[in-house]
Tab-separated table of C-alpha atoms in Angstrom:
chain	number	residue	atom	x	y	z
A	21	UNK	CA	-38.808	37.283	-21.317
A	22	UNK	CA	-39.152	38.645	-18.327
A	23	UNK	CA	-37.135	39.013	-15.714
A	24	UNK	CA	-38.333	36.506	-13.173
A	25	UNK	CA	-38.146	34.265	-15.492
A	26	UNK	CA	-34.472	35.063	-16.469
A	27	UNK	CA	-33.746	34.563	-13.172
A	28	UNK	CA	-35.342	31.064	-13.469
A	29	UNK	CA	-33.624	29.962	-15.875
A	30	UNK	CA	-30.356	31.443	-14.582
A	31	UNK	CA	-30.650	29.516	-11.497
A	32	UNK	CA	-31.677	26.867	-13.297
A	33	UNK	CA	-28.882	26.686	-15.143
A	34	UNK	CA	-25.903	26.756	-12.340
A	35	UNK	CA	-27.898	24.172	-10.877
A	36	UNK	CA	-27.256	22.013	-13.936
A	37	UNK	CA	-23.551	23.102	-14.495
A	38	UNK	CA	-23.090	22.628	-10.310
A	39	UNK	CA	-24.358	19.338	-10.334
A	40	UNK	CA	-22.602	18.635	-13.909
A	41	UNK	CA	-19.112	19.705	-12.029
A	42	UNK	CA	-20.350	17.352	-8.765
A	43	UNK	CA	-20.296	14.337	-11.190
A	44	UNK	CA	-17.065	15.072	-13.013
A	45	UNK	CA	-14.446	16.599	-11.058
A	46	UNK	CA	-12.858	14.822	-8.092
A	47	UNK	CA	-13.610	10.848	-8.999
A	48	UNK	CA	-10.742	9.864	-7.327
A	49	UNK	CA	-8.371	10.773	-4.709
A	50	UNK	CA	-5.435	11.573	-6.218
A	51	UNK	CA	-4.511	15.215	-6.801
A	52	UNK	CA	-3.431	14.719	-10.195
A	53	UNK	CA	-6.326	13.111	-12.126
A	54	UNK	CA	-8.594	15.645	-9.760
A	55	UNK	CA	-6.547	18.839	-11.405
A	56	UNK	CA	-6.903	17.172	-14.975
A	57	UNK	CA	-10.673	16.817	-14.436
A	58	UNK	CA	-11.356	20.115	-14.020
A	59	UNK	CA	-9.254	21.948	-16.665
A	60	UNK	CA	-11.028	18.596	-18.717
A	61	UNK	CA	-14.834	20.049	-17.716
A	62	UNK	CA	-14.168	24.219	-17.701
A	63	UNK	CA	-12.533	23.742	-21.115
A	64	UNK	CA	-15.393	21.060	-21.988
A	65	UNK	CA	-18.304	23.922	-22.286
A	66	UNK	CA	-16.887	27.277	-20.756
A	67	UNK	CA	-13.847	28.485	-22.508
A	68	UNK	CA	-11.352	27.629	-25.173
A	69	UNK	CA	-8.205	27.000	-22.678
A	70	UNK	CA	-8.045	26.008	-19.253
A	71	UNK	CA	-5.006	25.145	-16.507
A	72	UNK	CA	-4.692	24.134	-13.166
A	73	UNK	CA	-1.234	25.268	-11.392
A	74	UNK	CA	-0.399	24.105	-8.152
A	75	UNK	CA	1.353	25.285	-4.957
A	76	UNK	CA	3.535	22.941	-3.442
A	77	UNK	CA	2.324	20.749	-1.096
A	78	UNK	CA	4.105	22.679	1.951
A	79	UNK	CA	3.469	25.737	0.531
A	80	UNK	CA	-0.344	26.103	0.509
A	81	UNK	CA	-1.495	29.037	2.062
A	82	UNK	CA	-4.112	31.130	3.992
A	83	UNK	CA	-6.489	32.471	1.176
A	84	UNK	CA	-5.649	36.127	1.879
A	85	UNK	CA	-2.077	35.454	0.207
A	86	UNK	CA	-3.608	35.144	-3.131
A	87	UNK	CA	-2.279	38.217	-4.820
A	88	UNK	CA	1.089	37.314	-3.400
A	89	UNK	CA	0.995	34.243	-4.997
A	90	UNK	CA	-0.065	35.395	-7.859
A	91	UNK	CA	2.400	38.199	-8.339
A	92	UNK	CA	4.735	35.172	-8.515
A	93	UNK	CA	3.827	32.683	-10.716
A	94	UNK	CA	7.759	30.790	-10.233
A	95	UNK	CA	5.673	29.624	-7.096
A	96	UNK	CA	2.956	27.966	-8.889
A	97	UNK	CA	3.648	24.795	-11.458
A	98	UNK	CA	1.390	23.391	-13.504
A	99	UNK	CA	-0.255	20.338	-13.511
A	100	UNK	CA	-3.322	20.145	-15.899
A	101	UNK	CA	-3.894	21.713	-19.172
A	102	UNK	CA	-6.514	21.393	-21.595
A	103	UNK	CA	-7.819	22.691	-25.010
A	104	UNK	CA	-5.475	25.755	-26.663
A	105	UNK	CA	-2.865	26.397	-24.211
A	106	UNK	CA	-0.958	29.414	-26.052
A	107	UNK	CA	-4.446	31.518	-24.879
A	108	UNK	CA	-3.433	31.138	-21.557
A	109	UNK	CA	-0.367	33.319	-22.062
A	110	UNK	CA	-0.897	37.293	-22.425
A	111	UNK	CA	-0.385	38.548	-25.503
A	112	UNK	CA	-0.998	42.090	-25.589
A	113	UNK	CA	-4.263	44.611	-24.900
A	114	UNK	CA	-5.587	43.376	-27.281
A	115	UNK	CA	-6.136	40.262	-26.247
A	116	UNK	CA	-8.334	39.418	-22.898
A	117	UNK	CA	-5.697	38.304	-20.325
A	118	UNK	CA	-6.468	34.962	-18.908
A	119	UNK	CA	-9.181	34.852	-15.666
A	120	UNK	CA	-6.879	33.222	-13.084
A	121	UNK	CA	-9.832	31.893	-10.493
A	122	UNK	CA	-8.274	30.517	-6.659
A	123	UNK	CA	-8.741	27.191	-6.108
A	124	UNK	CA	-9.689	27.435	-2.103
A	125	UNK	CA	-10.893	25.438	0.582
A	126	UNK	CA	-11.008	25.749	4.216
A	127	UNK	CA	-9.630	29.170	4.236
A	128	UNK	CA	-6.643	27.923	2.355
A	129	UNK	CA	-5.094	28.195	-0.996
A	130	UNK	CA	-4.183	25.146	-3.104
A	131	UNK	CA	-3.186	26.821	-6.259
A	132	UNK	CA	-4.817	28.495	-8.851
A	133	UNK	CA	-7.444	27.261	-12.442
A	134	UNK	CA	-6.424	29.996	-15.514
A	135	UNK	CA	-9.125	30.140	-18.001
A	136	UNK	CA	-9.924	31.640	-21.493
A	137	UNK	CA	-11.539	32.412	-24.129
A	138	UNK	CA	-10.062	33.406	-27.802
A	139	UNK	CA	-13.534	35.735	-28.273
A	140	UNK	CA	-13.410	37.764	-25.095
A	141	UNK	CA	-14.230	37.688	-21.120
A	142	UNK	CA	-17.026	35.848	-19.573
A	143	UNK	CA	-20.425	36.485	-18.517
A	144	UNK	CA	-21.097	36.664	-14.758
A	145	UNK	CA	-23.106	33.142	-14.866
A	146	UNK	CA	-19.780	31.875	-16.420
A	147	UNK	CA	-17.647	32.804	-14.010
A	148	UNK	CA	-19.743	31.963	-10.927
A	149	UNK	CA	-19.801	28.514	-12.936
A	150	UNK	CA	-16.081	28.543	-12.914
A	151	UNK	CA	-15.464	29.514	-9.035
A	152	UNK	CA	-17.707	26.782	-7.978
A	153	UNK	CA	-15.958	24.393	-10.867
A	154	UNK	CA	-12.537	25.679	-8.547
A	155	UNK	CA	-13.863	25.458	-5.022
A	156	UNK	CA	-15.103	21.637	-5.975
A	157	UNK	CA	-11.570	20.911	-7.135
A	158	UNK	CA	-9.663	22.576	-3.898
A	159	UNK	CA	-12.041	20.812	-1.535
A	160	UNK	CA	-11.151	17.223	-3.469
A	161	UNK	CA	-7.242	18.267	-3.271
A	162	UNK	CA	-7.629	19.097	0.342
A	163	UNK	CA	-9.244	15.310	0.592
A	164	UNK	CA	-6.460	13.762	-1.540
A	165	UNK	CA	-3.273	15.383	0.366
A	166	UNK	CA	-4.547	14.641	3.560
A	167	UNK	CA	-4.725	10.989	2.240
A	168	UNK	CA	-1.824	10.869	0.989
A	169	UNK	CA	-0.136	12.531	4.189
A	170	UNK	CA	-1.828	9.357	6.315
A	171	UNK	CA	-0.433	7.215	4.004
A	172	UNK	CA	2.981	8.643	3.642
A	173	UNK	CA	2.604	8.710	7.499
A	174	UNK	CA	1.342	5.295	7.811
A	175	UNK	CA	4.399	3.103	5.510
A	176	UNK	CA	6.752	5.724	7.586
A	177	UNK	CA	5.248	3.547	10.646
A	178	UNK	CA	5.275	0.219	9.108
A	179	UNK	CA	8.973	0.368	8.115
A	180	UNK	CA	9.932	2.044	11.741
A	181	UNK	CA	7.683	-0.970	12.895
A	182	UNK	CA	9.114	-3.356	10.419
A	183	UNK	CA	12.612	-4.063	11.292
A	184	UNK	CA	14.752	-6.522	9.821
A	185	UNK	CA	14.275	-9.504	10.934
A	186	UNK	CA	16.899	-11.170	13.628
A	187	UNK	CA	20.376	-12.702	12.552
A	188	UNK	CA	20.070	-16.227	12.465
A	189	UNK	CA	23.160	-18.515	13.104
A	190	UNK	CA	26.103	-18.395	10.484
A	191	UNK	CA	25.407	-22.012	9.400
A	192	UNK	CA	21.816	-20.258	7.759
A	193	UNK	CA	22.070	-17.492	4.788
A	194	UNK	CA	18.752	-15.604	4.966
A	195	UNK	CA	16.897	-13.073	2.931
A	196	UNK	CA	13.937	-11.177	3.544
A	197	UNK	CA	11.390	-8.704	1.204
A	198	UNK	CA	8.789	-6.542	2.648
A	199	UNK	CA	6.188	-4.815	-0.444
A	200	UNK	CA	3.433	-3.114	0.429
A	201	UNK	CA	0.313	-3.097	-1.748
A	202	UNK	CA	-0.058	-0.463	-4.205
A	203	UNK	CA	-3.263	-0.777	-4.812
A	204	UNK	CA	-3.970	2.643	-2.546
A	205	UNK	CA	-4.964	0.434	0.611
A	206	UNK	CA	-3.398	1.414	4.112
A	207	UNK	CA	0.190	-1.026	5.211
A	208	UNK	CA	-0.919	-4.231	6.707
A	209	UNK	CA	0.661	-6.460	9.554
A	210	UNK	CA	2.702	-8.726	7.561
A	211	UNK	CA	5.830	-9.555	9.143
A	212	UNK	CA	8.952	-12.207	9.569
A	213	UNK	CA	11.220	-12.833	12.022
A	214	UNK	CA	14.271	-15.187	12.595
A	215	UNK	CA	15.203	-16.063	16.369
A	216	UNK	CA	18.593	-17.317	17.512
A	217	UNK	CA	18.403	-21.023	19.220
A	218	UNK	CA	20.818	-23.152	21.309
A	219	UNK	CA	22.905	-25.274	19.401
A	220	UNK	CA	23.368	-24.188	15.837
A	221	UNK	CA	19.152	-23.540	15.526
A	222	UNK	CA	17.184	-20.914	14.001
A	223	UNK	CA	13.826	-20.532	14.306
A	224	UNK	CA	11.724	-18.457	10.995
A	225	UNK	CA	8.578	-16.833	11.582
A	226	UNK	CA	6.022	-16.015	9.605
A	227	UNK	CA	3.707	-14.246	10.391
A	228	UNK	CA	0.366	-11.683	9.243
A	229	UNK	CA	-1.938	-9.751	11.428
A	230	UNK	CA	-5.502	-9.120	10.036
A	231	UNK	CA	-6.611	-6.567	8.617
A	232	UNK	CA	-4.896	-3.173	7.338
A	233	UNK	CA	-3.490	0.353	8.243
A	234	UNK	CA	-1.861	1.816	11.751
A	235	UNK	CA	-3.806	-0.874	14.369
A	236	UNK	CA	-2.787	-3.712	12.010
A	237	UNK	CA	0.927	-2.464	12.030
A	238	UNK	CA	1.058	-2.105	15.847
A	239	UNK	CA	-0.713	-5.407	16.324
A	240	UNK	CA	2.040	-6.838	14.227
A	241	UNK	CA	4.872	-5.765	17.104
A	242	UNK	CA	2.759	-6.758	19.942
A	243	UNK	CA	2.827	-10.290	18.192
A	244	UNK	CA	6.541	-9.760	17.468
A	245	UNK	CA	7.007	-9.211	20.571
A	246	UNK	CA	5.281	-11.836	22.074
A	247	UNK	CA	6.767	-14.523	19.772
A	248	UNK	CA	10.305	-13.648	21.042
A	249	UNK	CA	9.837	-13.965	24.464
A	250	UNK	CA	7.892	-17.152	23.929
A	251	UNK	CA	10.538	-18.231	21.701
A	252	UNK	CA	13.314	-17.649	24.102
A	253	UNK	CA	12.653	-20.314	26.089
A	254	UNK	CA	13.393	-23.116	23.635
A	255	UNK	CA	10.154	-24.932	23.388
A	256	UNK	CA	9.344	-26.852	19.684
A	257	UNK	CA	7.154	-24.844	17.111
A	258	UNK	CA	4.087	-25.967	17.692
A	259	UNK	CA	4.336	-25.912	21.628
A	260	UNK	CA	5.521	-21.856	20.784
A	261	UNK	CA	2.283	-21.435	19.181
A	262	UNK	CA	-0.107	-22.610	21.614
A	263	UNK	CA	1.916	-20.489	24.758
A	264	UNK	CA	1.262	-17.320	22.247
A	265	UNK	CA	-2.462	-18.393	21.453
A	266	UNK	CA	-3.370	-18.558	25.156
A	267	UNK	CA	-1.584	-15.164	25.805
A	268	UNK	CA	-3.344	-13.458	22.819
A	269	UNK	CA	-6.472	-14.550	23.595
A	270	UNK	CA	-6.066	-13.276	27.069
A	271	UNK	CA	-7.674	-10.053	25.066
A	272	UNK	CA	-10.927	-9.085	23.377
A	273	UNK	CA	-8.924	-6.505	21.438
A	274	UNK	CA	-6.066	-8.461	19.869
A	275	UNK	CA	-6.665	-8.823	15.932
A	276	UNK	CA	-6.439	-12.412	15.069
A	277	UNK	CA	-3.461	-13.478	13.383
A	278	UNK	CA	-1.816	-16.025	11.280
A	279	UNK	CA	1.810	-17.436	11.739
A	280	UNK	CA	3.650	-19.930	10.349
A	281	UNK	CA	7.318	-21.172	12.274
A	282	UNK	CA	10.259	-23.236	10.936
A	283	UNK	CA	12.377	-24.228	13.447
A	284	UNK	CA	15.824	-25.208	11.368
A	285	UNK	CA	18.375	-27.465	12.741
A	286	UNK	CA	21.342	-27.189	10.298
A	287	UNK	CA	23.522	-30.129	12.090
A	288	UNK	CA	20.612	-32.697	11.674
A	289	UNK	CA	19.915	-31.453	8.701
A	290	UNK	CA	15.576	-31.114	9.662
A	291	UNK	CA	13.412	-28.689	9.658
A	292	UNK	CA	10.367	-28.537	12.335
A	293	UNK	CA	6.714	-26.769	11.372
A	294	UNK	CA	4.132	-25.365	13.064
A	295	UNK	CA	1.106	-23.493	11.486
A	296	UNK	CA	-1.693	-21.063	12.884
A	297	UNK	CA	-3.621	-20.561	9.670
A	298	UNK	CA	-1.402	-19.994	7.843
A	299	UNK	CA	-0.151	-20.822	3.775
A	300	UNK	CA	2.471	-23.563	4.109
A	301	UNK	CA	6.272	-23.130	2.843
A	302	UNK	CA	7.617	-24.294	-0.642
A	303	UNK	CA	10.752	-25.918	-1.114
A	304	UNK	CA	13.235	-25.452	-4.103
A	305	UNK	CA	15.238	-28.389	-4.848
A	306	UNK	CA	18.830	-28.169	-6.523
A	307	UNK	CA	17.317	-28.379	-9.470
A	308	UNK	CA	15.077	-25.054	-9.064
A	309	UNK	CA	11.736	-27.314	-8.636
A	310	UNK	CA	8.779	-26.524	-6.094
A	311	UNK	CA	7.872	-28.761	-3.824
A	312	UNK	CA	5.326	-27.540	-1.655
A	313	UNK	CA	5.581	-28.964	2.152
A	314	UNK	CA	2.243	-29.858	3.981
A	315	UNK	CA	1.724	-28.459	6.945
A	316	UNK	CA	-1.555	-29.017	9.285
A	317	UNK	CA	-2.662	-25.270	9.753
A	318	UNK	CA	-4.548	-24.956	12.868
A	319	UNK	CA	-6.785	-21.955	14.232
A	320	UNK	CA	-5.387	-18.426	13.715
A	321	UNK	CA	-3.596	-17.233	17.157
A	322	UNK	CA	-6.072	-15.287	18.813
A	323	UNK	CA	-8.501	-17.841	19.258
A	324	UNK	CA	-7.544	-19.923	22.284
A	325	UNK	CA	-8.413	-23.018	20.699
A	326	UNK	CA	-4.515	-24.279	20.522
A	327	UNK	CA	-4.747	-27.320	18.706
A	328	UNK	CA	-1.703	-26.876	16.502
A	329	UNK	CA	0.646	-30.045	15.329
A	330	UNK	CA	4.634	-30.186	14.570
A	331	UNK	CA	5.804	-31.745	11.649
A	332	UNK	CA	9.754	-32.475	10.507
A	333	UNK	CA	11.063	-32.683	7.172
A	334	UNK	CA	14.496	-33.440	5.926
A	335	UNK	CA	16.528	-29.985	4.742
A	336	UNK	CA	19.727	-30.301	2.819
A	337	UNK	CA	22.138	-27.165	1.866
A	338	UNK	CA	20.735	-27.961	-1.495
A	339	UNK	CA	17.440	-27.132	-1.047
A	340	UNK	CA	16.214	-23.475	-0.373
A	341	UNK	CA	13.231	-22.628	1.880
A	342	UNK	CA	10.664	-20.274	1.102
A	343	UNK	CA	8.130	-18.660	3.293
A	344	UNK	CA	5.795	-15.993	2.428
A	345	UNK	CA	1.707	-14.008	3.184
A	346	UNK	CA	-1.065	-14.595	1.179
A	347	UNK	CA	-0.263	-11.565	-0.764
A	348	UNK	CA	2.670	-12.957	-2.585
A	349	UNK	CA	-0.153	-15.546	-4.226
A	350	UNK	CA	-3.448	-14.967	-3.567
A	351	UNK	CA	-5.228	-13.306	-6.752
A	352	UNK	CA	-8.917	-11.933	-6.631
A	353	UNK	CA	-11.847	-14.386	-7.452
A	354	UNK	CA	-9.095	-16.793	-7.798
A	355	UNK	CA	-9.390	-19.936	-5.624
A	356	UNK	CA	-6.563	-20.366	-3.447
A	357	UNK	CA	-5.092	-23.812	-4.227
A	358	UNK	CA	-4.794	-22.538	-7.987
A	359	UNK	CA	-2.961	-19.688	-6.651
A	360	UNK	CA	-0.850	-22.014	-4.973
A	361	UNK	CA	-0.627	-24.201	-7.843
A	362	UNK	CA	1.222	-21.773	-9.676
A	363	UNK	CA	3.932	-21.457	-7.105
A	364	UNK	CA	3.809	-24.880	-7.210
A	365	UNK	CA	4.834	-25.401	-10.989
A	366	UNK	CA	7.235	-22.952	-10.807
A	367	UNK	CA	10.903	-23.837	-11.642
A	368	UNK	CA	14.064	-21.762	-10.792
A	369	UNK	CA	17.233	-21.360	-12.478
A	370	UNK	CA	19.436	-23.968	-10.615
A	371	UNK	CA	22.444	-22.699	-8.164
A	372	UNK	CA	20.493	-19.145	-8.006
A	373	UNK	CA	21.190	-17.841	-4.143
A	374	UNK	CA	18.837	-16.843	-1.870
A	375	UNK	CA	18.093	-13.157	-2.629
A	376	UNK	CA	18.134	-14.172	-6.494
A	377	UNK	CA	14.949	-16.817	-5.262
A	378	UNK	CA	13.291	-14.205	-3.388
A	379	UNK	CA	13.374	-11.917	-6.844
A	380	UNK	CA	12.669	-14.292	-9.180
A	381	UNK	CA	9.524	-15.202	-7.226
A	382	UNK	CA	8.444	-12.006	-6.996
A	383	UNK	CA	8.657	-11.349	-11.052
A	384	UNK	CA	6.700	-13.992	-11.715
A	385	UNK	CA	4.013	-14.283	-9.622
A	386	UNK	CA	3.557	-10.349	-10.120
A	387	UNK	CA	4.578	-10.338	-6.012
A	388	UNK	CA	5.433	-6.472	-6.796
A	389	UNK	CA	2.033	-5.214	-7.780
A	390	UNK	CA	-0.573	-7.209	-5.846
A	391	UNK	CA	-3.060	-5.993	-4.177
A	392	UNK	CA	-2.121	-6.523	-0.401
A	393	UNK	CA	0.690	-6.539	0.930
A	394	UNK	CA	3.758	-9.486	0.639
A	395	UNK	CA	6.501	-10.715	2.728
A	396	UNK	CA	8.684	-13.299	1.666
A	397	UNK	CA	11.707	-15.466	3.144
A	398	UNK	CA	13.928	-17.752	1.606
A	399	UNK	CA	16.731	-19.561	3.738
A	400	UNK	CA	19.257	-22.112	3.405
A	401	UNK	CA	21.700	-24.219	5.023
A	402	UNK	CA	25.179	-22.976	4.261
A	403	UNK	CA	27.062	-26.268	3.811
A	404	UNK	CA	30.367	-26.406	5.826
């Protein structure tokens, strides 16, 4: 053969393994299954051992410090291995030490991919192969801990952003649950709030800004915000709702939200609602049965349409209150009344207290591993 034609069918073939790599390293965007997937493809067609070992994610380094890191492998620890792992570890002249190969990106350092081979080194087509193999993987694991430093960075926001919710009057126990989705998505706006009244009242809030991430979370205090003042000066649910609509709507830039109050007069023993799009309460009897409480929902605040109605139902100190966002029941390609149908068949274990509601709902409707993000309230009046 000659030699342009070697050459050919060189290039030819890094093209093939290049692309090959392109396909099968670095499928997701966490660091861990991006690690395994290369050690998976090297080992796959290259050599008969292959492992990925990692620097610490505030120790990566400028790529000149490889042989530093190297001459200390305590800094390194592994994370992927695949095919006959005791080749990886010297074992003599003898025996071809393994080809440690950077794993670099952006001038940095990530860690490092050991390969070999129980037969001897590798040809130079092999180990270009396995560089570019490398250099894939370090550019993925550069992608996957800067995710995972917004997202660390973005719950760090929500809970600054989310703080507990107000102390209501003594005559109300209260208890509250924040989860975010685990699905990988970014923190939404999802939010409660309990505001102290005049005589003996409490007012509950509901509430959940559109959308996900940083903006969604900072909408969510502007609301927060907003709702408080409003709240302050004593006006009946639905009345609250329609001053916050008009001020919302004051601005193109303002996510729409939904919000659902509960305005609770222990002494009277009633309860006062007012929606804004939003999923209406459940209440558990003494007996641990649902019985959900209709609520007209009007437009989502945001809109300036107003248009939203009060409604009062009796509350005793038997009966337990219980607020929540979509994400508590809302399942995908699952209509919405069925997913509030199973709320609605749901019976508790009678005399449970409030916090021991809020958990119990969570368990079974799966609240803890749902795709967006849930918060929950339960309340009752204490009896005197």
């Amino acid at each position: 053969m000659s030699a342009i034609s070697t050459g050919h069918a060189e290039r030819a073939r890094r093209l093939r393994a290049a692309e090959d790599a392109a396909e099968r390293i670095g499928t997701t965007l966490d660091a861990g299954t991006t690690c395994a997937e290369l050690a998976r493809f090297v080992c796959r067609s290259l050599c008969d051992a292959a492992a990925v070992e990692l620097l610490p994610d505030s120790a990566d380094r400028p790529a000149a410090d490889l042989d530093a890191v190297d001459g200390h492998p305590a800094a390194l620890h592994r994370v992927a291995a695949e095919g006959r792992i005791p080749l990886l570890e010297p074992r003599g002249a003898a025996v071809p030490a393994p080809l440690s190969v950077p794993l670099l990106a952006h001038g940095r350092l990530y860690g490092v991919l050991r390969a070999a081979r129980a037969g001897g080194g590798f040809t130079a087509h092999e180990t270009a192969t396995l560089q570019h193999a490398a250099r894939l993987a370090a550019v993925h694991l550069a992608h996957a801990r800067r995710h995972a430093a917004a997202r660390r960075t973005s719950l760090d926001l929500q809970r600054a952003l989310l703080a507990e919710p107000g102390r209501p009057h003594p005559n109300l126990e209260l208890a509250t649950r924040y989860l975010p989705a685990d699905s990988g998505a970014l923190v939404g706006g999802d939010w409660c709030e309990a505001v102290r009244l005049h005589f003996g009242r409490t007012l509950l809030v509901m509430g959940d800004v559109m959308g996900h991430g940083l903006e969604a979370a900072v909408e969510m205090t502007a609301y927060r915000s907003g709702l408080r003042y409003v709240a302050a000066a004593e006006l009946p649910p639905h009345r609250v709702l329609r001053q916050l609509d008009a001020v919302v709507a004051r601005d193109d830039h303002r996510r729409p939200a939904t919000c659902l109050l509960a305005q609770i007069d222990p002494a009277r023993g009633i309860a006062s609602f007012a929606s804004a799009g939003h999923l209406p309460p459940v209440v558990f009897g003494a007996d641990g049965t649902a019985r959900p409480l209709p609520v007209p929902a009007g437009p989502p605040l945001g809109t300036g349409a107003g248009g939203y109605e009060i409604v009062t139902r009796g509350l005793t100190p038997d009966d337990t209150l219980l607020m929540f966002t979509d994400g508590l029941v809302e399942r995908r390609g699952e209509d919405i009344d069925a997913s509030l149908g199973r709320l609605a068949r749901m019976r508790l274990p009678a005399g449970a207290g409030v916090a021991e509601v809020l958990d119990e709902v969570l368990a079974r409707l799966g609240g803890r591993c749902g795709e967006d993000d849930v918060a929950v309230l339960a309340a009752r009046i204490r009896r005197r």
